[in-house]
Amino acid sequence: MVSLVRREPISEIAEGILLAQHRSRQRQAALNVLPAILTEVLQPLLRLHEEALNSGISTDYLRR
């Protein structure tokens, strides 16, 4: 009987596992910094918006 299952060398399997782990760590690192990035971007925008509201400047730009 002939086996149709392709057998990968252990080194290729190990390389695939290491690559998947590396990608997973990269993905997690990106997710870890996302809140800080959003905070850095959104807080100044919110501050400007509040200042505009408090000073009577038109906030029509929000409707676009």
mmCIF file as gemmi writes it, N, C-alpha and C atoms, coordinates in Angstrom:
data_model
loop_
_atom_site.group_PDB
_atom_site.id
_atom_site.type_symbol
_atom_site.label_atom_id
_atom_site.label_alt_id
_atom_site.label_comp_id
_atom_site.label_asym_id
_atom_site.label_entity_id
_atom_site.label_seq_id
_atom_site.pdbx_PDB_ins_code
_atom_site.Cartn_x
_atom_site.Cartn_y
_atom_site.Cartn_z
_atom_site.occupancy
_atom_site.B_iso_or_equiv
_atom_site.pdbx_formal_charge
_atom_site.auth_seq_id
_atom_site.auth_asym_id
_atom_site.pdbx_PDB_model_num
ATOM 1 N N . MET Axp A 1 ? 0.84 -1.181 0 1 0 ? 1 A 1
ATOM 2 C CA . MET Axp A 1 ? 0 0 0 1 0 ? 1 A 1
ATOM 3 C C . MET Axp A 1 ? 0.888 1.249 0 1 0 ? 1 A 1
ATOM 4 N N . VAL Axp A 2 ? 0.54 2.217 -0.829 1 0 ? 2 A 1
ATOM 5 C CA . VAL Axp A 2 ? 1.315 3.45 -0.948 1 0 ? 2 A 1
ATOM 6 C C . VAL Axp A 2 ? 0.665 4.521 -0.079 1 0 ? 2 A 1
ATOM 7 N N . SER Axp A 3 ? 1.491 5.202 0.71 1 0 ? 3 A 1
ATOM 8 C CA . SER Axp A 3 ? 0.995 6.268 1.577 1 0 ? 3 A 1
ATOM 9 C C . SER Axp A 3 ? 0.974 7.578 0.79 1 0 ? 3 A 1
ATOM 10 N N . LEU Axp A 4 ? -0.159 8.261 0.806 1 0 ? 4 A 1
ATOM 11 C CA . LEU Axp A 4 ? -0.299 9.528 0.103 1 0 ? 4 A 1
ATOM 12 C C . LEU Axp A 4 ? -0.042 10.727 1.02 1 0 ? 4 A 1
ATOM 13 N N . VAL Axp A 5 ? 0.289 10.455 2.264 1 0 ? 5 A 1
ATOM 14 C CA . VAL Axp A 5 ? 0.551 11.52 3.226 1 0 ? 5 A 1
ATOM 15 C C . VAL Axp A 5 ? 1.968 12.04 2.999 1 0 ? 5 A 1
ATOM 16 N N . ARG Axp A 6 ? 2.07 13.331 2.825 1 0 ? 6 A 1
ATOM 17 C CA . ARG Axp A 6 ? 3.389 13.938 2.632 1 0 ? 6 A 1
ATOM 18 C C . ARG Axp A 6 ? 4.031 14.116 3.996 1 0 ? 6 A 1
ATOM 19 N N . ARG Axp A 7 ? 5.209 13.661 4.133 1 0 ? 7 A 1
ATOM 20 C CA . ARG Axp A 7 ? 5.913 13.766 5.421 1 0 ? 7 A 1
ATOM 21 C C . ARG Axp A 7 ? 6.957 14.875 5.326 1 0 ? 7 A 1
ATOM 22 N N . GLU Axp A 8 ? 6.808 15.851 6.211 1 0 ? 8 A 1
ATOM 23 C CA . GLU Axp A 8 ? 7.732 16.982 6.25 1 0 ? 8 A 1
ATOM 24 C C . GLU Axp A 8 ? 8.915 16.633 7.144 1 0 ? 8 A 1
ATOM 25 N N . PRO Axp A 9 ? 10.095 17.058 6.755 1 0 ? 9 A 1
ATOM 26 C CA . PRO Axp A 9 ? 11.228 16.88 7.654 1 0 ? 9 A 1
ATOM 27 C C . PRO Axp A 9 ? 10.995 17.659 8.954 1 0 ? 9 A 1
ATOM 28 N N . ILE Axp A 10 ? 11.486 17.146 10.035 1 0 ? 10 A 1
ATOM 29 C CA . ILE Axp A 10 ? 11.285 17.782 11.348 1 0 ? 10 A 1
ATOM 30 C C . ILE Axp A 10 ? 11.805 19.212 11.337 1 0 ? 10 A 1
ATOM 31 N N . SER Axp A 11 ? 12.901 19.475 10.643 1 0 ? 11 A 1
ATOM 32 C CA . SER Axp A 11 ? 13.441 20.84 10.615 1 0 ? 11 A 1
ATOM 33 C C . SER Axp A 11 ? 12.459 21.817 9.971 1 0 ? 11 A 1
ATOM 34 N N . GLU Axp A 12 ? 11.735 21.384 8.941 1 0 ? 12 A 1
ATOM 35 C CA . GLU Axp A 12 ? 10.745 22.262 8.304 1 0 ? 12 A 1
ATOM 36 C C . GLU Axp A 12 ? 9.555 22.503 9.221 1 0 ? 12 A 1
ATOM 37 N N . ILE Axp A 13 ? 9.159 21.48 9.942 1 0 ? 13 A 1
ATOM 38 C CA . ILE Axp A 13 ? 8.053 21.62 10.898 1 0 ? 13 A 1
ATOM 39 C C . ILE Axp A 13 ? 8.458 22.588 12.004 1 0 ? 13 A 1
ATOM 40 N N . ALA Axp A 14 ? 9.672 22.424 12.53 1 0 ? 14 A 1
ATOM 41 C CA . ALA Axp A 14 ? 10.162 23.307 13.591 1 0 ? 14 A 1
ATOM 42 C C . ALA Axp A 14 ? 10.265 24.74 13.093 1 0 ? 14 A 1
ATOM 43 N N . GLU Axp A 15 ? 10.733 24.928 11.868 1 0 ? 15 A 1
ATOM 44 C CA . GLU Axp A 15 ? 10.843 26.265 11.29 1 0 ? 15 A 1
ATOM 45 C C . GLU Axp A 15 ? 9.466 26.911 11.168 1 0 ? 15 A 1
ATOM 46 N N . GLY Axp A 16 ? 8.478 26.127 10.746 1 0 ? 16 A 1
ATOM 47 C CA . GLY Axp A 16 ? 7.11 26.638 10.639 1 0 ? 16 A 1
ATOM 48 C C . GLY Axp A 16 ? 6.549 27.042 11.983 1 0 ? 16 A 1
ATOM 49 N N . ILE Axp A 17 ? 6.828 26.256 12.998 1 0 ? 17 A 1
ATOM 50 C CA . ILE Axp A 17 ? 6.351 26.567 14.35 1 0 ? 17 A 1
ATOM 51 C C . ILE Axp A 17 ? 7.006 27.848 14.851 1 0 ? 17 A 1
ATOM 52 N N . LEU Axp A 18 ? 8.305 27.98 14.65 1 0 ? 18 A 1
ATOM 53 C CA . LEU Axp A 18 ? 9.017 29.185 15.095 1 0 ? 18 A 1
ATOM 54 C C . LEU Axp A 18 ? 8.507 30.424 14.371 1 0 ? 18 A 1
ATOM 55 N N . LEU Axp A 19 ? 8.237 30.296 13.083 1 0 ? 19 A 1
ATOM 56 C CA . LEU Axp A 19 ? 7.715 31.42 12.309 1 0 ? 19 A 1
ATOM 57 C C . LEU Axp A 19 ? 6.332 31.824 12.817 1 0 ? 19 A 1
ATOM 58 N N . ALA Axp A 20 ? 5.495 30.856 13.096 1 0 ? 20 A 1
ATOM 59 C CA . ALA Axp A 20 ? 4.154 31.145 13.62 1 0 ? 20 A 1
ATOM 60 C C . ALA Axp A 20 ? 4.24 31.82 14.989 1 0 ? 20 A 1
ATOM 61 N N . GLN Axp A 21 ? 5.156 31.37 15.834 1 0 ? 21 A 1
ATOM 62 C CA . GLN Axp A 21 ? 5.327 31.985 17.149 1 0 ? 21 A 1
ATOM 63 C C . GLN Axp A 21 ? 5.806 33.427 17.012 1 0 ? 21 A 1
ATOM 64 N N . HIS Axp A 22 ? 6.728 33.649 16.077 1 0 ? 22 A 1
ATOM 65 C CA . HIS Axp A 22 ? 7.252 34.997 15.854 1 0 ? 22 A 1
ATOM 66 C C . HIS Axp A 22 ? 6.134 35.931 15.395 1 0 ? 22 A 1
ATOM 67 N N . ARG Axp A 23 ? 5.324 35.47 14.458 1 0 ? 23 A 1
ATOM 68 C CA . ARG Axp A 23 ? 4.205 36.286 13.968 1 0 ? 23 A 1
ATOM 69 C C . ARG Axp A 23 ? 3.214 36.574 15.079 1 0 ? 23 A 1
ATOM 70 N N . SER Axp A 24 ? 2.981 35.581 15.921 1 0 ? 24 A 1
ATOM 71 C CA . SER Axp A 24 ? 2.054 35.758 17.035 1 0 ? 24 A 1
ATOM 72 C C . SER Axp A 24 ? 2.586 36.816 18.005 1 0 ? 24 A 1
ATOM 73 N N . ARG Axp A 25 ? 3.892 36.784 18.273 1 0 ? 25 A 1
ATOM 74 C CA . ARG Axp A 25 ? 4.486 37.789 19.17 1 0 ? 25 A 1
ATOM 75 C C . ARG Axp A 25 ? 4.419 39.176 18.544 1 0 ? 25 A 1
ATOM 76 N N . GLN Axp A 26 ? 4.652 39.264 17.233 1 0 ? 26 A 1
ATOM 77 C CA . GLN Axp A 26 ? 4.556 40.558 16.552 1 0 ? 26 A 1
ATOM 78 C C . GLN Axp A 26 ? 3.135 41.102 16.633 1 0 ? 26 A 1
ATOM 79 N N . ARG Axp A 27 ? 2.168 40.245 16.404 1 0 ? 27 A 1
ATOM 80 C CA . ARG Axp A 27 ? 0.76 40.647 16.452 1 0 ? 27 A 1
ATOM 81 C C . ARG Axp A 27 ? 0.404 41.136 17.856 1 0 ? 27 A 1
ATOM 82 N N . GLN Axp A 28 ? 0.858 40.398 18.876 1 0 ? 28 A 1
ATOM 83 C CA . GLN Axp A 28 ? 0.559 40.782 20.252 1 0 ? 28 A 1
ATOM 84 C C . GLN Axp A 28 ? 1.233 42.098 20.609 1 0 ? 28 A 1
ATOM 85 N N . ALA Axp A 29 ? 2.464 42.298 20.144 1 0 ? 29 A 1
ATOM 86 C CA . ALA Axp A 29 ? 3.17 43.557 20.407 1 0 ? 29 A 1
ATOM 87 C C . ALA Axp A 29 ? 2.42 44.731 19.785 1 0 ? 29 A 1
ATOM 88 N N . ALA Axp A 30 ? 1.911 44.547 18.585 1 0 ? 30 A 1
ATOM 89 C CA . ALA Axp A 30 ? 1.144 45.606 17.923 1 0 ? 30 A 1
ATOM 90 C C . ALA Axp A 30 ? -0.127 45.915 18.71 1 0 ? 30 A 1
ATOM 91 N N . LEU Axp A 31 ? -0.79 44.882 19.193 1 0 ? 31 A 1
ATOM 92 C CA . LEU Axp A 31 ? -2.01 45.096 19.974 1 0 ? 31 A 1
ATOM 93 C C . LEU Axp A 31 ? -1.707 45.789 21.296 1 0 ? 31 A 1
ATOM 94 N N . ASN Axp A 32 ? -0.538 45.506 21.864 1 0 ? 32 A 1
ATOM 95 C CA . ASN Axp A 32 ? -0.167 46.118 23.145 1 0 ? 32 A 1
ATOM 96 C C . ASN Axp A 32 ? 0.073 47.618 23.025 1 0 ? 32 A 1
ATOM 97 N N . VAL Axp A 33 ? 0.582 48.079 21.886 1 0 ? 33 A 1
ATOM 98 C CA . VAL Axp A 33 ? 0.864 49.511 21.734 1 0 ? 33 A 1
ATOM 99 C C . VAL Axp A 33 ? -0.312 50.288 21.162 1 0 ? 33 A 1
ATOM 100 N N . LEU Axp A 34 ? -1.302 49.598 20.648 1 0 ? 34 A 1
ATOM 101 C CA . LEU Axp A 34 ? -2.439 50.282 20.034 1 0 ? 34 A 1
ATOM 102 C C . LEU Axp A 34 ? -3.142 51.258 20.978 1 0 ? 34 A 1
ATOM 103 N N . PRO Axp A 35 ? -3.437 50.902 22.221 1 0 ? 35 A 1
ATOM 104 C CA . PRO Axp A 35 ? -4.094 51.875 23.11 1 0 ? 35 A 1
ATOM 105 C C . PRO Axp A 35 ? -3.263 53.148 23.305 1 0 ? 35 A 1
ATOM 106 N N . ALA Axp A 36 ? -1.957 52.998 23.418 1 0 ? 36 A 1
ATOM 107 C CA . ALA Axp A 36 ? -1.104 54.18 23.597 1 0 ? 36 A 1
ATOM 108 C C . ALA Axp A 36 ? -1.124 55.061 22.358 1 0 ? 36 A 1
ATOM 109 N N . ILE Axp A 37 ? -1.103 54.446 21.196 1 0 ? 37 A 1
ATOM 110 C CA . ILE Axp A 37 ? -1.139 55.213 19.95 1 0 ? 37 A 1
ATOM 111 C C . ILE Axp A 37 ? -2.466 55.953 19.827 1 0 ? 37 A 1
ATOM 112 N N . LEU Axp A 38 ? -3.551 55.248 20.105 1 0 ? 38 A 1
ATOM 113 C CA . LEU Axp A 38 ? -4.863 55.899 20.021 1 0 ? 38 A 1
ATOM 114 C C . LEU Axp A 38 ? -4.986 57.044 21.019 1 0 ? 38 A 1
ATOM 115 N N . THR Axp A 39 ? -4.449 56.848 22.203 1 0 ? 39 A 1
ATOM 116 C CA . THR Axp A 39 ? -4.486 57.898 23.216 1 0 ? 39 A 1
ATOM 117 C C . THR Axp A 39 ? -3.706 59.114 22.75 1 0 ? 39 A 1
ATOM 118 N N . GLU Axp A 40 ? -2.532 58.881 22.181 1 0 ? 40 A 1
ATOM 119 C CA . GLU Axp A 40 ? -1.697 59.984 21.707 1 0 ? 40 A 1
ATOM 120 C C . GLU Axp A 40 ? -2.376 60.768 20.585 1 0 ? 40 A 1
ATOM 121 N N . VAL Axp A 41 ? -3.16 60.086 19.783 1 0 ? 41 A 1
ATOM 122 C CA . VAL Axp A 41 ? -3.819 60.747 18.655 1 0 ? 41 A 1
ATOM 123 C C . VAL Axp A 41 ? -5.147 61.361 19.074 1 0 ? 41 A 1
ATOM 124 N N . LEU Axp A 42 ? -5.93 60.625 19.826 1 0 ? 42 A 1
ATOM 125 C CA . LEU Axp A 42 ? -7.287 61.081 20.125 1 0 ? 42 A 1
ATOM 126 C C . LEU Axp A 42 ? -7.359 62.159 21.207 1 0 ? 42 A 1
ATOM 127 N N . GLN Axp A 43 ? -6.515 62.079 22.211 1 0 ? 43 A 1
ATOM 128 C CA . GLN Axp A 43 ? -6.595 63.075 23.282 1 0 ? 43 A 1
ATOM 129 C C . GLN Axp A 43 ? -6.397 64.5 22.778 1 0 ? 43 A 1
ATOM 130 N N . PRO Axp A 44 ? -5.375 64.761 21.954 1 0 ? 44 A 1
ATOM 131 C CA . PRO Axp A 44 ? -5.25 66.141 21.437 1 0 ? 44 A 1
ATOM 132 C C . PRO Axp A 44 ? -6.449 66.566 20.59 1 0 ? 44 A 1
ATOM 133 N N . LEU Axp A 45 ? -7 65.638 19.806 1 0 ? 45 A 1
ATOM 134 C CA . LEU Axp A 45 ? -8.169 65.989 18.995 1 0 ? 45 A 1
ATOM 135 C C . LEU Axp A 45 ? -9.37 66.307 19.867 1 0 ? 45 A 1
ATOM 136 N N . LEU Axp A 46 ? -9.571 65.516 20.908 1 0 ? 46 A 1
ATOM 137 C CA . LEU Axp A 46 ? -10.681 65.784 21.824 1 0 ? 46 A 1
ATOM 138 C C . LEU Axp A 46 ? -10.491 67.119 22.535 1 0 ? 46 A 1
ATOM 139 N N . ARG Axp A 47 ? -9.259 67.415 22.914 1 0 ? 47 A 1
ATOM 140 C CA . ARG Axp A 47 ? -8.966 68.683 23.581 1 0 ? 47 A 1
ATOM 141 C C . ARG Axp A 47 ? -9.29 69.86 22.652 1 0 ? 47 A 1
ATOM 142 N N . LEU Axp A 48 ? -8.871 69.747 21.381 1 0 ? 48 A 1
ATOM 143 C CA . LEU Axp A 48 ? -9.17 70.803 20.416 1 0 ? 48 A 1
ATOM 144 C C . LEU Axp A 48 ? -10.669 70.964 20.211 1 0 ? 48 A 1
ATOM 145 N N . HIS Axp A 49 ? -11.376 69.851 20.15 1 0 ? 49 A 1
ATOM 146 C CA . HIS Axp A 49 ? -12.819 69.899 19.967 1 0 ? 49 A 1
ATOM 147 C C . HIS Axp A 49 ? -13.493 70.581 21.161 1 0 ? 49 A 1
ATOM 148 N N . GLU Axp A 50 ? -13.065 70.226 22.376 1 0 ? 50 A 1
ATOM 149 C CA . GLU Axp A 50 ? -13.633 70.852 23.569 1 0 ? 50 A 1
ATOM 150 C C . GLU Axp A 50 ? -13.367 72.35 23.573 1 0 ? 50 A 1
ATOM 151 N N . GLU Axp A 51 ? -12.151 72.733 23.184 1 0 ? 51 A 1
ATOM 152 C CA . GLU Axp A 51 ? -11.821 74.156 23.124 1 0 ? 51 A 1
ATOM 153 C C . GLU Axp A 51 ? -12.702 74.87 22.103 1 0 ? 51 A 1
ATOM 154 N N . ALA Axp A 52 ? -12.942 74.208 20.978 1 0 ? 52 A 1
ATOM 155 C CA . ALA Axp A 52 ? -13.807 74.807 19.955 1 0 ? 52 A 1
ATOM 156 C C . ALA Axp A 52 ? -15.222 74.98 20.495 1 0 ? 52 A 1
ATOM 157 N N . LEU Axp A 53 ? -15.724 73.97 21.164 1 0 ? 53 A 1
ATOM 158 C CA . LEU Axp A 53 ? -17.078 74.07 21.728 1 0 ? 53 A 1
ATOM 159 C C . LEU Axp A 53 ? -17.157 75.178 22.772 1 0 ? 53 A 1
ATOM 160 N N . ASN Axp A 54 ? -16.15 75.255 23.621 1 0 ? 54 A 1
ATOM 161 C CA . ASN Axp A 54 ? -16.153 76.253 24.703 1 0 ? 54 A 1
ATOM 162 C C . ASN Axp A 54 ? -15.987 77.673 24.195 1 0 ? 54 A 1
ATOM 163 N N . SER Axp A 55 ? -15.34 77.853 23.065 1 0 ? 55 A 1
ATOM 164 C CA . SER Axp A 55 ? -15.094 79.208 22.565 1 0 ? 55 A 1
ATOM 165 C C . SER Axp A 55 ? -16.12 79.633 21.512 1 0 ? 55 A 1
ATOM 166 N N . GLY Axp A 56 ? -17.074 78.756 21.205 1 0 ? 56 A 1
ATOM 167 C CA . GLY Axp A 56 ? -18.108 79.113 20.256 1 0 ? 56 A 1
ATOM 168 C C . GLY Axp A 56 ? -17.719 78.918 18.805 1 0 ? 56 A 1
ATOM 169 N N . ILE Axp A 57 ? -16.575 78.34 18.558 1 0 ? 57 A 1
ATOM 170 C CA . ILE Axp A 57 ? -16.158 78.068 17.19 1 0 ? 57 A 1
ATOM 171 C C . ILE Axp A 57 ? -17.07 76.979 16.618 1 0 ? 57 A 1
ATOM 172 N N . SER Axp A 58 ? -17.413 77.119 15.365 1 0 ? 58 A 1
ATOM 173 C CA . SER Axp A 58 ? -18.302 76.157 14.719 1 0 ? 58 A 1
ATOM 174 C C . SER Axp A 58 ? -17.675 74.76 14.681 1 0 ? 58 A 1
ATOM 175 N N . THR Axp A 59 ? -18.489 73.779 14.987 1 0 ? 59 A 1
ATOM 176 C CA . THR Axp A 59 ? -18.022 72.387 14.921 1 0 ? 59 A 1
ATOM 177 C C . THR Axp A 59 ? -18.755 71.654 13.78 1 0 ? 59 A 1
ATOM 178 N N . ASP Axp A 60 ? -19.088 72.393 12.737 1 0 ? 60 A 1
ATOM 179 C CA . ASP Axp A 60 ? -19.766 71.805 11.589 1 0 ? 60 A 1
ATOM 180 C C . ASP Axp A 60 ? -18.91 70.736 10.904 1 0 ? 60 A 1
ATOM 181 N N . TYR Axp A 61 ? -17.619 70.804 11.125 1 0 ? 61 A 1
ATOM 182 C CA . TYR Axp A 61 ? -16.732 69.81 10.489 1 0 ? 61 A 1
ATOM 183 C C . TYR Axp A 61 ? -17.076 68.391 10.921 1 0 ? 61 A 1
ATOM 184 N N . LEU Axp A 62 ? -17.773 68.257 12.038 1 0 ? 62 A 1
ATOM 185 C CA . LEU Axp A 62 ? -18.156 66.919 12.509 1 0 ? 62 A 1
ATOM 186 C C . LEU Axp A 62 ? -19.259 66.303 11.665 1 0 ? 62 A 1
ATOM 187 N N . ARG Axp A 63 ? -19.995 67.122 10.962 1 0 ? 63 A 1
ATOM 188 C CA . ARG Axp A 63 ? -21.115 66.609 10.175 1 0 ? 63 A 1
ATOM 189 C C . ARG Axp A 63 ? -20.673 66.058 8.841 1 0 ? 63 A 1
ATOM 190 N N . ARG Axp A 64 ? -19.473 66.318 8.425 1 0 ? 64 A 1
ATOM 191 C CA . ARG Axp A 64 ? -18.999 65.871 7.102 1 0 ? 64 A 1
ATOM 192 C C . ARG Axp A 64 ? -18.569 64.444 7.133 1 0 ? 64 A 1
